[in-house]
């Protein structure tokens, strides 16, 4: 969820949004099913879903073992991308642009629902935007029908947070 607040007075007033990152999908969490559900919910094909989840995991993991559908240093070099995978956790969501093999349209649609600020294995449905819950629900079910309970997520995709808010 988001909370809006104003700081200052007069011409020096600034508007800020506090957003609970527990209501987003972590790029650093060890839950490939969660990332897969997001990409499927966004309308990616099964092949794209598998590829996106695998290349994110390979980008983040410390080893040089390429997963099926993934990409390690050799694949980055072959694609002309200097630097290769990070082999460490994402610092910011914008790093997703450096991951080999994720179509631009999927990246841009996914970014608002992603975070690099936690390594949670699930999404806290109490603070997640309803749009994300719907995407994950649809992606996990492999269909476009909505759940009858508005804030319900499959247990494998859900997490209860300690309500860490990042500004």
XYZ file of C-alpha atoms in Angstrom:
167
model
C 0.000 0.000 0.000
C 0.950 3.614 -0.381
C 0.670 6.516 2.020
C 0.995 10.101 0.853
C 2.552 12.793 3.027
C 3.659 16.403 2.631
C 6.793 17.864 4.163
C 7.589 21.565 4.477
C 5.569 24.697 3.987
C 4.939 27.354 1.355
C 6.934 27.082 -1.859
C 9.199 24.421 -0.342
C 6.537 21.781 0.222
C 7.405 18.337 -1.108
C 5.115 15.397 -1.615
C 6.331 11.878 -0.756
C 4.800 8.427 -1.022
C 5.667 5.749 1.485
C 5.264 2.334 -0.026
C 5.491 -1.010 1.748
C 7.860 -3.134 -0.318
C 6.424 -6.318 1.221
C 3.486 -5.815 -1.136
C 5.701 -6.402 -4.180
C 7.474 -9.359 -5.784
C 11.116 -9.526 -4.744
C 13.746 -9.900 -7.437
C 16.003 -11.238 -4.673
C 13.575 -13.749 -3.186
C 14.133 -17.423 -3.797
C 10.693 -18.182 -5.231
C 10.779 -18.818 -8.958
C 7.064 -19.709 -8.870
C 6.268 -16.178 -7.664
C 8.149 -14.531 -10.531
C 6.592 -17.019 -12.947
C 3.091 -16.187 -11.695
C 3.756 -12.465 -12.208
C 5.009 -12.920 -15.772
C 2.175 -15.313 -16.620
C -0.338 -12.866 -15.129
C 1.094 -10.157 -17.370
C 0.301 -12.336 -20.386
C 3.719 -13.808 -21.174
C 3.746 -17.127 -23.009
C 4.811 -20.224 -21.065
C 8.174 -20.115 -22.862
C 8.664 -16.447 -21.906
C 7.614 -17.139 -18.302
C 10.212 -19.897 -17.934
C 12.902 -17.828 -19.641
C 12.259 -14.680 -17.564
C 12.305 -16.505 -14.230
C 15.432 -18.476 -15.172
C 17.473 -15.512 -16.436
C 16.614 -13.480 -13.322
C 17.765 -16.352 -11.099
C 20.992 -16.763 -13.136
C 21.629 -13.010 -13.066
C 21.360 -13.024 -9.272
C 22.991 -16.300 -8.246
C 26.693 -16.507 -7.384
C 27.505 -19.525 -9.534
C 28.248 -19.821 -13.234
C 25.935 -22.801 -13.798
C 23.372 -21.907 -16.430
C 19.818 -23.037 -15.657
C 17.641 -24.428 -18.428
C 16.370 -21.291 -20.247
C 18.792 -19.177 -18.163
C 21.846 -17.111 -19.079
C 25.311 -16.902 -17.546
C 28.472 -15.054 -18.666
C 28.950 -16.909 -21.981
C 25.411 -16.066 -23.111
C 25.903 -12.383 -22.234
C 29.174 -12.278 -24.191
C 27.537 -13.999 -27.169
C 24.770 -11.372 -27.091
C 27.354 -8.546 -27.007
C 26.427 -7.499 -23.479
C 29.515 -6.475 -21.543
C 29.679 -7.320 -17.887
C 27.527 -10.419 -17.842
C 25.258 -11.322 -14.940
C 25.717 -9.564 -11.626
C 26.014 -12.797 -9.613
C 24.655 -10.983 -6.566
C 21.320 -9.622 -5.394
C 19.682 -6.817 -7.326
C 20.291 -3.366 -5.804
C 17.491 -1.643 -7.712
C 14.618 -2.735 -9.953
C 16.128 -0.826 -12.897
C 18.832 -3.512 -13.051
C 16.196 -5.673 -14.700
C 17.118 -3.825 -17.915
C 20.548 -5.520 -17.753
C 19.126 -9.038 -17.601
C 19.508 -10.903 -20.884
C 16.402 -12.313 -22.497
C 13.489 -10.461 -20.907
C 11.376 -8.733 -23.555
C 11.126 -4.950 -23.070
C 7.326 -5.010 -22.896
C 7.353 -7.573 -20.089
C 10.046 -5.640 -18.186
C 8.109 -2.385 -18.338
C 4.856 -4.019 -17.246
C 6.530 -5.923 -14.382
C 8.660 -3.139 -12.870
C 5.906 -1.401 -10.848
C 5.228 -4.701 -9.067
C 8.859 -5.586 -8.309
C 11.254 -4.682 -5.513
C 14.940 -5.162 -4.808
C 14.553 -3.962 -1.209
C 13.616 -7.336 0.295
C 14.388 -10.983 -0.235
C 10.926 -12.159 0.772
C 9.725 -15.425 -0.723
C 6.164 -14.151 -1.025
C 3.940 -11.094 -1.239
C 2.062 -9.692 1.738
C -1.466 -9.456 0.376
C -2.470 -7.022 3.139
C -0.294 -4.295 1.599
C -0.030 -5.430 -2.030
C -1.896 -3.449 -4.681
C -5.052 -5.221 -5.822
C -3.705 -5.202 -9.389
C -0.699 -7.293 -8.312
C -2.847 -9.741 -6.384
C -5.006 -10.196 -9.470
C -1.966 -10.682 -11.739
C -0.418 -13.255 -9.399
C -3.718 -15.050 -8.938
C -4.320 -15.222 -12.662
C -0.740 -16.243 -13.371
C -0.781 -18.965 -10.723
C -4.046 -20.329 -12.069
C -3.050 -19.969 -15.699
C -6.287 -18.175 -16.522
C -7.844 -14.739 -16.537
C -10.675 -15.402 -14.058
C -10.540 -13.533 -10.774
C -10.554 -15.032 -7.285
C -13.760 -14.727 -5.326
C -11.882 -13.362 -2.300
C -10.375 -9.970 -3.302
C -7.124 -10.260 -1.305
C -6.593 -14.014 -1.547
C -3.283 -15.407 -2.842
C -2.172 -19.014 -3.189
C -0.149 -20.012 -0.097
C 3.000 -20.596 -2.180
C 2.971 -16.927 -3.238
C 1.946 -15.343 0.066
C 4.012 -13.921 2.916
C 3.324 -11.950 6.055
C 5.711 -9.063 6.432
C 7.067 -7.116 9.328
C 5.788 -4.053 7.464
C 9.151 -2.676 6.386
C 8.521 0.586 4.596
C 11.209 1.950 2.278
C 11.238 5.581 1.217
